[in-house]
PDB file of C-alpha atoms in Angstrom:
ATOM      1  CA  MET A   1      17.963  -4.548  -8.923  1.00 94.00           C
ATOM      2  CA  VAL A   2      14.735  -5.259  -7.070  1.00 98.00           C
ATOM      3  CA  LYS A   3      11.256  -4.514  -8.403  1.00 98.00           C
ATOM      4  CA  LEU A   4       8.269  -4.135  -6.103  1.00 99.00           C
ATOM      5  CA  VAL A   5       4.609  -3.753  -7.007  1.00 98.00           C
ATOM      6  CA  SER A   6       1.862  -2.666  -4.620  1.00 99.00           C
ATOM      7  CA  TRP A   7      -1.822  -3.017  -5.462  1.00 98.00           C
ATOM      8  CA  ASN A   8      -5.107  -2.878  -3.601  1.00 98.00           C
ATOM      9  CA  VAL A   9      -6.886  -5.586  -5.595  1.00 96.00           C
ATOM     10  CA  ASN A  10     -10.292  -5.186  -3.907  1.00 95.00           C
ATOM     11  CA  GLY A  11     -10.561  -8.951  -3.490  1.00 91.00           C
ATOM     12  CA  LEU A  12      -8.024 -11.544  -4.646  1.00 88.00           C
ATOM     13  CA  ARG A  13     -10.705 -13.845  -6.049  1.00 88.00           C
ATOM     14  CA  SER A  14     -11.981 -11.028  -8.239  1.00 90.00           C
ATOM     15  CA  ALA A  15      -8.471  -9.992  -9.287  1.00 89.00           C
ATOM     16  CA  MET A  16      -7.661 -13.526 -10.438  1.00 87.00           C
ATOM     17  CA  THR A  17     -10.657 -13.463 -12.796  1.00 89.00           C
ATOM     18  CA  LYS A  18      -9.588 -10.062 -14.142  1.00 92.00           C
ATOM     19  CA  GLY A  19      -6.072 -10.895 -15.281  1.00 91.00           C
ATOM     20  CA  LEU A  20      -3.861 -10.695 -12.191  1.00 91.00           C
ATOM     21  CA  GLU A  21      -1.810 -13.707 -13.289  1.00 89.00           C
ATOM     22  CA  LYS A  22      -1.252 -12.196 -16.745  1.00 92.00           C
ATOM     23  CA  PHE A  23      -0.248  -8.884 -15.147  1.00 94.00           C
ATOM     24  CA  ILE A  24       2.322 -10.622 -12.936  1.00 92.00           C
ATOM     25  CA  SER A  25       3.777 -12.483 -15.917  1.00 90.00           C
ATOM     26  CA  LYS A  26       4.144  -9.220 -17.805  1.00 94.00           C
ATOM     27  CA  VAL A  27       5.605  -7.065 -15.017  1.00 95.00           C
ATOM     28  CA  GLU A  28       7.641  -9.807 -13.267  1.00 94.00           C
ATOM     29  CA  PRO A  29       7.870  -8.248  -9.801  1.00 96.00           C
ATOM     30  CA  ASP A  30      10.317  -9.572  -7.255  1.00 96.00           C
ATOM     31  CA  ILE A  31       7.783  -8.729  -4.564  1.00 96.00           C
ATOM     32  CA  LEU A  32       4.060  -8.214  -5.053  1.00 96.00           C
ATOM     33  CA  ALA A  33       2.359  -6.461  -2.127  1.00 97.00           C
ATOM     34  CA  LEU A  34      -1.418  -6.841  -2.208  1.00 96.00           C
ATOM     35  CA  GLN A  35      -4.005  -5.137  -0.050  1.00 97.00           C
ATOM     36  CA  GLU A  36      -7.681  -5.905   0.563  1.00 95.00           C
ATOM     37  CA  THR A  37      -7.267  -9.561  -0.372  1.00 92.00           C
ATOM     38  CA  LYS A  38     -10.524 -10.479   1.415  1.00 91.00           C
ATOM     39  CA  ILE A  39      -9.556 -14.121   1.935  1.00 85.00           C
ATOM     40  CA  GLY A  40      -8.788 -16.365   4.895  1.00 76.00           C
ATOM     41  CA  ARG A  41      -5.579 -18.220   5.717  1.00 69.00           C
ATOM     42  CA  ASP A  42      -7.001 -21.467   4.389  1.00 67.00           C
ATOM     43  CA  GLN A  43      -8.025 -19.953   1.062  1.00 70.00           C
ATOM     44  CA  LEU A  44      -4.913 -18.390  -0.450  1.00 66.00           C
ATOM     45  CA  THR A  45      -3.587 -21.383  -2.382  1.00 63.00           C
ATOM     46  CA  LYS A  46      -7.120 -22.413  -3.363  1.00 65.00           C
ATOM     47  CA  VAL A  47      -8.008 -18.967  -4.684  1.00 65.00           C
ATOM     48  CA  ALA A  48      -4.743 -18.393  -6.546  1.00 65.00           C
ATOM     49  CA  PRO A  49      -3.029 -21.735  -7.299  1.00 64.00           C
ATOM     50  CA  GLU A  50      -1.518 -20.176 -10.421  1.00 64.00           C
ATOM     51  CA  LEU A  51       0.715 -18.002  -8.243  1.00 71.00           C
ATOM     52  CA  GLN A  52       2.779 -20.869  -6.860  1.00 66.00           C
ATOM     53  CA  SER A  53       6.002 -19.369  -8.250  1.00 67.00           C
ATOM     54  CA  LEU A  54       5.519 -16.657  -5.624  1.00 78.00           C
ATOM     55  CA  THR A  55       5.948 -17.468  -1.935  1.00 79.00           C
ATOM     56  CA  PRO A  56       2.878 -16.055  -0.147  1.00 77.00           C
ATOM     57  CA  LEU A  57       3.272 -14.276   3.176  1.00 84.00           C
ATOM     58  CA  TYR A  58      -0.005 -12.973   4.464  1.00 81.00           C
ATOM     59  CA  SER A  59      -1.982 -11.382   7.274  1.00 85.00           C
ATOM     60  CA  CYS A  60      -5.702 -12.088   7.196  1.00 82.00           C
ATOM     61  CA  ALA A  61      -8.605 -10.526   9.039  1.00 74.00           C
ATOM     62  CA  GLU A  62     -10.491 -12.616  11.574  1.00 77.00           C
ATOM     63  CA  LYS A  63     -13.671 -11.523   9.786  1.00 79.00           C
ATOM     64  CA  ARG A  64     -14.004 -13.543   6.594  1.00 76.00           C
ATOM     65  CA  GLY A  65     -14.187 -11.683   3.297  1.00 72.00           C
ATOM     66  CA  TYR A  66     -12.711  -8.527   4.784  1.00 81.00           C
ATOM     67  CA  SER A  67      -9.449  -6.580   4.586  1.00 87.00           C
ATOM     68  CA  GLY A  68      -6.214  -8.617   4.537  1.00 89.00           C
ATOM     69  CA  VAL A  69      -2.762  -8.094   3.036  1.00 95.00           C
ATOM     70  CA  ALA A  70      -0.346 -10.454   1.299  1.00 92.00           C
ATOM     71  CA  SER A  71       3.259 -10.080   0.184  1.00 94.00           C
ATOM     72  CA  LEU A  72       4.206 -12.561  -2.529  1.00 92.00           C
ATOM     73  CA  VAL A  73       7.932 -13.008  -3.050  1.00 94.00           C
ATOM     74  CA  SER A  74       9.293 -14.409  -6.305  1.00 93.00           C
ATOM     75  CA  ASP A  75      11.482 -17.485  -6.087  1.00 90.00           C
ATOM     76  CA  SER A  76      14.035 -15.552  -8.160  1.00 91.00           C
ATOM     77  CA  CYS A  77      14.133 -12.537  -5.821  1.00 94.00           C
ATOM     78  CA  ARG A  78      17.712 -11.671  -4.855  1.00 94.00           C
ATOM     79  CA  HIS A  79      16.509 -10.668  -1.410  1.00 96.00           C
ATOM     80  CA  PRO A  80      14.075 -13.288  -0.067  1.00 94.00           C
ATOM     81  CA  ALA A  81      12.287 -12.685   3.198  1.00 94.00           C
ATOM     82  CA  ILE A  82      14.448 -13.820   6.093  1.00 94.00           C
ATOM     83  CA  LYS A  83      11.970 -12.817   8.793  1.00 93.00           C
ATOM     84  CA  THR A  84       8.221 -12.177   8.775  1.00 92.00           C
ATOM     85  CA  GLN A  85       5.949 -10.396  11.233  1.00 91.00           C
ATOM     86  CA  THR A  86       2.179 -10.077  10.941  1.00 90.00           C
ATOM     87  CA  GLY A  87       1.037  -6.894  12.633  1.00 84.00           C
ATOM     88  CA  ILE A  88       2.591  -4.483  15.092  1.00 86.00           C
ATOM     89  CA  ARG A  89       1.485  -6.310  18.254  1.00 86.00           C
ATOM     90  CA  ALA A  90      -1.717  -4.299  18.582  1.00 87.00           C
ATOM     91  CA  PRO A  91      -4.552  -6.872  18.521  1.00 88.00           C
ATOM     92  CA  GLU A  92      -7.333  -4.389  17.809  1.00 88.00           C
ATOM     93  CA  PHE A  93      -5.613  -3.558  14.504  1.00 88.00           C
ATOM     94  CA  ASP A  94      -3.766  -6.784  13.781  1.00 88.00           C
ATOM     95  CA  ASN A  95      -7.030  -8.750  13.920  1.00 90.00           C
ATOM     96  CA  GLU A  96      -8.120  -6.881  10.792  1.00 90.00           C
ATOM     97  CA  GLY A  97      -5.119  -8.104   8.770  1.00 91.00           C
ATOM     98  CA  ARG A  98      -3.619  -4.714   7.990  1.00 94.00           C
ATOM     99  CA  PHE A  99       0.143  -5.337   8.271  1.00 93.00           C
ATOM    100  CA  ILE A 100       2.689  -7.776   6.946  1.00 95.00           C
ATOM    101  CA  ILE A 101       6.314  -6.910   7.701  1.00 96.00           C
ATOM    102  CA  THR A 102       9.105  -8.777   5.914  1.00 96.00           C
ATOM    103  CA  ASP A 103      12.832  -8.344   6.463  1.00 96.00           C
ATOM    104  CA  HIS A 104      14.849  -8.804   3.274  1.00 97.00           C
ATOM    105  CA  GLY A 105      18.305  -7.905   4.592  1.00 96.00           C
ATOM    106  CA  PRO A 106      19.127  -4.632   2.793  1.00 96.00           C
ATOM    107  CA  PHE A 107      15.571  -3.446   3.373  1.00 98.00           C
ATOM    108  CA  LYS A 108      12.543  -4.138   5.518  1.00 97.00           C
ATOM    109  CA  LEU A 109       9.155  -4.001   3.795  1.00 98.00           C
ATOM    110  CA  TYR A 110       5.931  -2.910   5.455  1.00 98.00           C
ATOM    111  CA  ASN A 111       2.871  -3.823   3.404  1.00 98.00           C
ATOM    112  CA  ILE A 112      -0.020  -1.940   4.988  1.00 98.00           C
ATOM    113  CA  TYR A 113      -3.701  -1.276   4.510  1.00 97.00           C
ATOM    114  CA  ILE A 114      -4.776   1.740   6.535  1.00 97.00           C
ATOM    115  CA  PRO A 115      -8.468   1.746   7.514  1.00 96.00           C
ATOM    116  CA  SER A 116     -11.000   3.866   5.693  1.00 94.00           C
ATOM    117  CA  GLY A 117     -13.124   6.277   7.685  1.00 91.00           C
ATOM    118  CA  THR A 118     -15.784   6.796   5.053  1.00 88.00           C
ATOM    119  CA  THR A 119     -18.503   4.782   6.811  1.00 87.00           C
ATOM    120  CA  GLY A 120     -18.854   7.160   9.742  1.00 88.00           C
ATOM    121  CA  GLU A 121     -17.440   8.596  12.945  1.00 94.00           C
ATOM    122  CA  LEU A 122     -16.772   5.244  14.613  1.00 96.00           C
ATOM    123  CA  ARG A 123     -14.459   4.033  11.854  1.00 95.00           C
ATOM    124  CA  GLN A 124     -12.901   7.468  11.417  1.00 96.00           C
ATOM    125  CA  ASN A 125     -11.904   7.414  15.085  1.00 97.00           C
ATOM    126  CA  PHE A 126     -10.590   3.879  14.620  1.00 96.00           C
ATOM    127  CA  LYS A 127      -8.527   5.174  11.701  1.00 97.00           C
ATOM    128  CA  TYR A 128      -7.021   7.933  13.842  1.00 97.00           C
ATOM    129  CA  GLN A 129      -6.162   5.408  16.565  1.00 97.00           C
ATOM    130  CA  PHE A 130      -4.519   3.195  13.960  1.00 96.00           C
ATOM    131  CA  LEU A 131      -2.476   6.107  12.589  1.00 97.00           C
ATOM    132  CA  ASP A 132      -1.306   7.137  16.056  1.00 97.00           C
ATOM    133  CA  ARG A 133      -0.268   3.589  16.948  1.00 95.00           C
ATOM    134  CA  PHE A 134       1.537   3.062  13.650  1.00 96.00           C
ATOM    135  CA  LEU A 135       3.485   6.316  13.929  1.00 96.00           C
ATOM    136  CA  ALA A 136       4.442   5.510  17.522  1.00 95.00           C
ATOM    137  CA  HIS A 137       5.686   2.114  16.323  1.00 94.00           C
ATOM    138  CA  LEU A 138       7.852   3.738  13.640  1.00 95.00           C
ATOM    139  CA  ARG A 139       9.296   6.299  16.034  1.00 95.00           C
ATOM    140  CA  LYS A 140      10.425   3.523  18.366  1.00 94.00           C
ATOM    141  CA  LEU A 141      12.586   1.995  15.650  1.00 93.00           C
ATOM    142  CA  LYS A 142      16.289   2.733  15.667  1.00 91.00           C
ATOM    143  CA  ARG A 143      17.323   5.411  13.182  1.00 88.00           C
ATOM    144  CA  GLN A 144      19.380   2.955  11.123  1.00 89.00           C
ATOM    145  CA  ASP A 145      16.363   0.639  10.894  1.00 90.00           C
ATOM    146  CA  ARG A 146      14.051   3.441   9.735  1.00 93.00           C
ATOM    147  CA  GLU A 147      16.552   4.377   7.044  1.00 95.00           C
ATOM    148  CA  ARG A 148      16.193   0.973   5.342  1.00 97.00           C
ATOM    149  CA  LEU A 149      12.396   0.851   5.426  1.00 98.00           C
ATOM    150  CA  ILE A 150      10.104   0.505   2.447  1.00 99.00           C
ATOM    151  CA  ILE A 151       6.482   1.170   3.378  1.00 99.00           C
ATOM    152  CA  CYS A 152       3.871   0.532   0.723  1.00 99.00           C
ATOM    153  CA  GLY A 153       0.169   0.087   0.430  1.00 99.00           C
ATOM    154  CA  ASP A 154      -3.197   1.768   0.560  1.00 99.00           C
ATOM    155  CA  PHE A 155      -2.997   4.680   2.989  1.00 99.00           C
ATOM    156  CA  ASN A 156      -6.553   5.903   2.398  1.00 98.00           C
ATOM    157  CA  ILE A 157      -5.188   9.472   2.645  1.00 99.00           C
ATOM    158  CA  CYS A 158      -4.320  12.064   0.026  1.00 98.00           C
ATOM    159  CA  HIS A 159      -1.318  13.918   1.385  1.00 99.00           C
ATOM    160  CA  LYS A 160      -1.442  17.141  -0.599  1.00 98.00           C
ATOM    161  CA  GLU A 161      -3.842  19.084  -2.803  1.00 98.00           C
ATOM    162  CA  ILE A 162      -2.015  17.880  -5.907  1.00 98.00           C
ATOM    163  CA  ASP A 163      -2.911  14.304  -4.938  1.00 98.00           C
ATOM    164  CA  ILE A 164      -6.671  14.729  -5.408  1.00 98.00           C
ATOM    165  CA  HIS A 165      -8.963  16.080  -8.082  1.00 97.00           C
ATOM    166  CA  HIS A 166     -10.878  19.210  -7.054  1.00 96.00           C
ATOM    167  CA  PRO A 167      -9.260  19.503  -3.602  1.00 97.00           C
ATOM    168  CA  GLU A 168     -11.414  22.483  -2.692  1.00 97.00           C
ATOM    169  CA  VAL A 169     -14.547  20.339  -3.066  1.00 96.00           C
ATOM    170  CA  ALA A 170     -13.119  17.506  -0.950  1.00 95.00           C
ATOM    171  CA  ALA A 171     -12.082  19.999   1.738  1.00 96.00           C
ATOM    172  CA  LYS A 172     -15.467  21.718   1.774  1.00 96.00           C
ATOM    173  CA  ARG A 173     -17.296  18.387   2.028  1.00 96.00           C
ATOM    174  CA  GLU A 174     -14.890  17.228   4.780  1.00 96.00           C
ATOM    175  CA  LEU A 175     -14.293  13.921   3.054  1.00 96.00           C
ATOM    176  CA  SER A 176     -12.441  11.197   4.928  1.00 96.00           C
ATOM    177  CA  GLY A 177      -9.096  10.722   3.227  1.00 97.00           C
ATOM    178  CA  PHE A 178      -8.529  14.453   2.849  1.00 98.00           C
ATOM    179  CA  LEU A 179      -9.235  15.734   6.348  1.00 98.00           C
ATOM    180  CA  PRO A 180      -6.786  18.234   7.902  1.00 98.00           C
ATOM    181  CA  ASP A 181      -5.859  15.848  10.724  1.00 98.00           C
ATOM    182  CA  GLU A 182      -5.167  13.022   8.270  1.00 98.00           C
ATOM    183  CA  ARG A 183      -2.977  15.235   6.107  1.00 98.00           C
ATOM    184  CA  ALA A 184      -1.167  16.526   9.200  1.00 98.00           C
ATOM    185  CA  TRP A 185      -0.463  12.911  10.146  1.00 98.00           C
ATOM    186  CA  MET A 186       1.123  12.390   6.719  1.00 98.00           C
ATOM    187  CA  ASP A 187       3.388  15.357   7.432  1.00 98.00           C
ATOM    188  CA  LYS A 188       4.475  13.757  10.709  1.00 98.00           C
ATOM    189  CA  PHE A 189       4.925  10.402   8.998  1.00 98.00           C
ATOM    190  CA  ALA A 190       7.227  11.959   6.379  1.00 97.00           C
ATOM    191  CA  ALA A 191       9.074  13.858   9.111  1.00 96.00           C
ATOM    192  CA  ALA A 192      10.024  10.495  10.635  1.00 96.00           C
ATOM    193  CA  GLY A 193      12.474  10.202   7.733  1.00 96.00           C
ATOM    194  CA  LEU A 194      10.276   8.640   5.058  1.00 98.00           C
ATOM    195  CA  ILE A 195      10.344   9.794   1.440  1.00 98.00           C
ATOM    196  CA  ASP A 196       7.492   9.565  -1.066  1.00 99.00           C
ATOM    197  CA  ALA A 197       9.208   7.655  -3.878  1.00 99.00           C
ATOM    198  CA  PHE A 198       6.881   8.854  -6.641  1.00 99.00           C
ATOM    199  CA  ARG A 199       7.249  12.542  -5.757  1.00 98.00           C
ATOM    200  CA  HIS A 200      10.981  12.049  -5.194  1.00 98.00           C
ATOM    201  CA  LEU A 201      11.367  11.128  -8.866  1.00 98.00           C
ATOM    202  CA  HIS A 202       8.520  12.991 -10.524  1.00 98.00           C
ATOM    203  CA  GLY A 203       8.126  16.152  -8.463  1.00 97.00           C
ATOM    204  CA  ASP A 204       4.786  17.929  -8.676  1.00 97.00           C
ATOM    205  CA  ILE A 205       3.449  16.165 -11.748  1.00 97.00           C
ATOM    206  CA  PRO A 206      -0.342  16.711 -11.640  1.00 97.00           C
ATOM    207  CA  LYS A 207      -3.267  14.346 -12.121  1.00 98.00           C
ATOM    208  CA  ALA A 208      -1.308  11.296 -10.959  1.00 99.00           C
ATOM    209  CA  TYR A 209      -3.904   9.196  -9.161  1.00 99.00           C
ATOM    210  CA  THR A 210      -4.187   5.608  -7.919  1.00 99.00           C
ATOM    211  CA  TRP A 211      -7.862   5.300  -6.966  1.00 99.00           C
ATOM    212  CA  TRP A 212     -11.083   6.266  -8.695  1.00 98.00           C
ATOM    213  CA  SER A 213     -14.688   5.938  -7.587  1.00 94.00           C
ATOM    214  CA  PHE A 214     -16.799   3.494  -9.561  1.00 90.00           C
ATOM    215  CA  ARG A 215     -19.382   6.258  -9.880  1.00 88.00           C
ATOM    216  CA  ALA A 216     -20.023   8.680 -12.753  1.00 84.00           C
ATOM    217  CA  GLY A 217     -17.207   7.439 -14.972  1.00 91.00           C
ATOM    218  CA  ALA A 218     -14.578   8.856 -12.619  1.00 95.00           C
ATOM    219  CA  ARG A 219     -11.742   6.725 -13.947  1.00 96.00           C
ATOM    220  CA  LYS A 220     -12.419   7.553 -17.584  1.00 95.00           C
ATOM    221  CA  LYS A 221     -12.413  11.252 -16.651  1.00 96.00           C
ATOM    222  CA  ASN A 222      -9.360  10.738 -14.382  1.00 97.00           C
ATOM    223  CA  LEU A 223     -11.164  12.189 -11.367  1.00 97.00           C
ATOM    224  CA  GLY A 224      -9.036  10.332  -8.864  1.00 98.00           C
ATOM    225  CA  TRP A 225      -7.153  10.317  -5.588  1.00 98.00           C
ATOM    226  CA  ARG A 226      -3.533   9.303  -4.962  1.00 99.00           C
ATOM    227  CA  ILE A 227      -3.853   7.219  -1.820  1.00 99.00           C
ATOM    228  CA  ASP A 228      -1.432   4.370  -2.628  1.00 99.00           C
ATOM    229  CA  TYR A 229       2.240   4.991  -1.928  1.00 99.00           C
ATOM    230  CA  PHE A 230       5.767   3.699  -1.705  1.00 99.00           C
ATOM    231  CA  PHE A 231       7.722   5.473   1.028  1.00 99.00           C
ATOM    232  CA  VAL A 232      11.402   4.710   1.572  1.00 98.00           C
ATOM    233  CA  GLY A 233      13.936   5.489   4.260  1.00 98.00           C
ATOM    234  CA  LYS A 234      16.696   8.005   3.624  1.00 95.00           C
ATOM    235  CA  ALA A 235      19.361   5.363   2.973  1.00 96.00           C
ATOM    236  CA  LEU A 236      17.286   3.873   0.143  1.00 98.00           C
ATOM    237  CA  ALA A 237      16.190   7.070  -1.610  1.00 97.00           C
ATOM    238  CA  PRO A 238      19.427   7.427  -3.652  1.00 98.00           C
ATOM    239  CA  LEU A 239      18.927   3.856  -4.906  1.00 98.00           C
ATOM    240  CA  ILE A 240      15.508   4.491  -6.489  1.00 99.00           C
ATOM    241  CA  THR A 241      15.631   4.030 -10.254  1.00 98.00           C
ATOM    242  CA  SER A 242      11.901   3.994 -10.995  1.00 98.00           C
ATOM    243  CA  ALA A 243       8.605   4.753  -9.242  1.00 99.00           C
ATOM    244  CA  GLU A 244       5.514   4.588 -11.412  1.00 99.00           C
ATOM    245  CA  ILE A 245       1.724   4.582 -11.333  1.00 99.00           C
ATOM    246  CA  LEU A 246       0.239   2.029 -13.745  1.00 99.00           C
ATOM    247  CA  ALA A 247      -3.031   3.877 -14.260  1.00 98.00           C
ATOM    248  CA  ASP A 248      -3.945   1.894 -17.380  1.00 97.00           C
ATOM    249  CA  VAL A 249      -4.063  -1.434 -15.529  1.00 97.00           C
ATOM    250  CA  GLN A 250      -7.661  -2.409 -14.786  1.00 95.00           C
ATOM    251  CA  GLY A 251      -9.078  -4.982 -12.378  1.00 95.00           C
ATOM    252  CA  SER A 252      -9.779  -2.900  -9.269  1.00 97.00           C
ATOM    253  CA  ASP A 253     -10.857   0.591  -8.256  1.00 97.00           C
ATOM    254  CA  HIS A 254      -7.147   1.067  -7.480  1.00 98.00           C
ATOM    255  CA  CYS A 255      -4.285   0.678  -9.939  1.00 98.00           C
ATOM    256  CA  PRO A 256      -0.872  -0.878  -9.243  1.00 99.00           C
ATOM    257  CA  ILE A 257       2.159   1.206  -8.344  1.00 99.00           C
ATOM    258  CA  THR A 258       5.782   0.155  -8.813  1.00 99.00           C
ATOM    259  CA  LEU A 259       9.166   0.801  -7.253  1.00 99.00           C
ATOM    260  CA  GLU A 260      12.587  -0.264  -8.506  1.00 99.00           C
ATOM    261  CA  LEU A 261      15.784   0.063  -6.501  1.00 98.00           C
ATOM    262  CA  ASN A 262      19.392  -0.616  -7.377  1.00 98.00           C
ATOM    263  CA  LEU A 263      19.902  -3.276  -4.717  1.00 94.00           C
TER     264      LEU A 263
END
């Protein structure tokens, strides 16, 4: 059995002051995939010395205090990382610290943080370029390699209407994260042979969200978006035993999500 947790922590420093270590002790993940760490390469062990039982593998943005992903692998994990790659060899994206790829033998894990387009047209276009490059990268992989993929992280996209509160309002306001072209990209992404682990187990369960605005008490009212995912290749889907959203866990505007596989 292998247990994975993915969480956009909105700053690792902040998360450490809000109980991240206690959460890890309670959940005991084999692999913890973090997004938006907002720290540099020289800061990880200083910011989170308590996490030394987890081997940190990370991709940091060149801009300090921005973006960044980290995959922390437990010393007791049955499938340690045997190969690590930071990025997809696209400097314009890799310089923002948005990918860490780790090969664990039976599976290859992509921990990703897809850009947000909420700040305007320039970043929305950057997001589309990122999506196109990422999908092209996946399509170049051999079929047998795609079938053993696990892709997790903050996608900054709600795939379907069920994944967002008041979808008609979001559509009318043309909000980034629920634009037709973004949702169409998710369709193409899934068509590459990738399965939404949460929906695979839970079907069309409503009001299952992973992100809430800090405004107007959105989280208390559960006015959220499901933008954090675990996707798995076809060979791994039958091995899924659990895929959950830990909506009660505080510490970020996102909540953690989990995946367990019989591996």
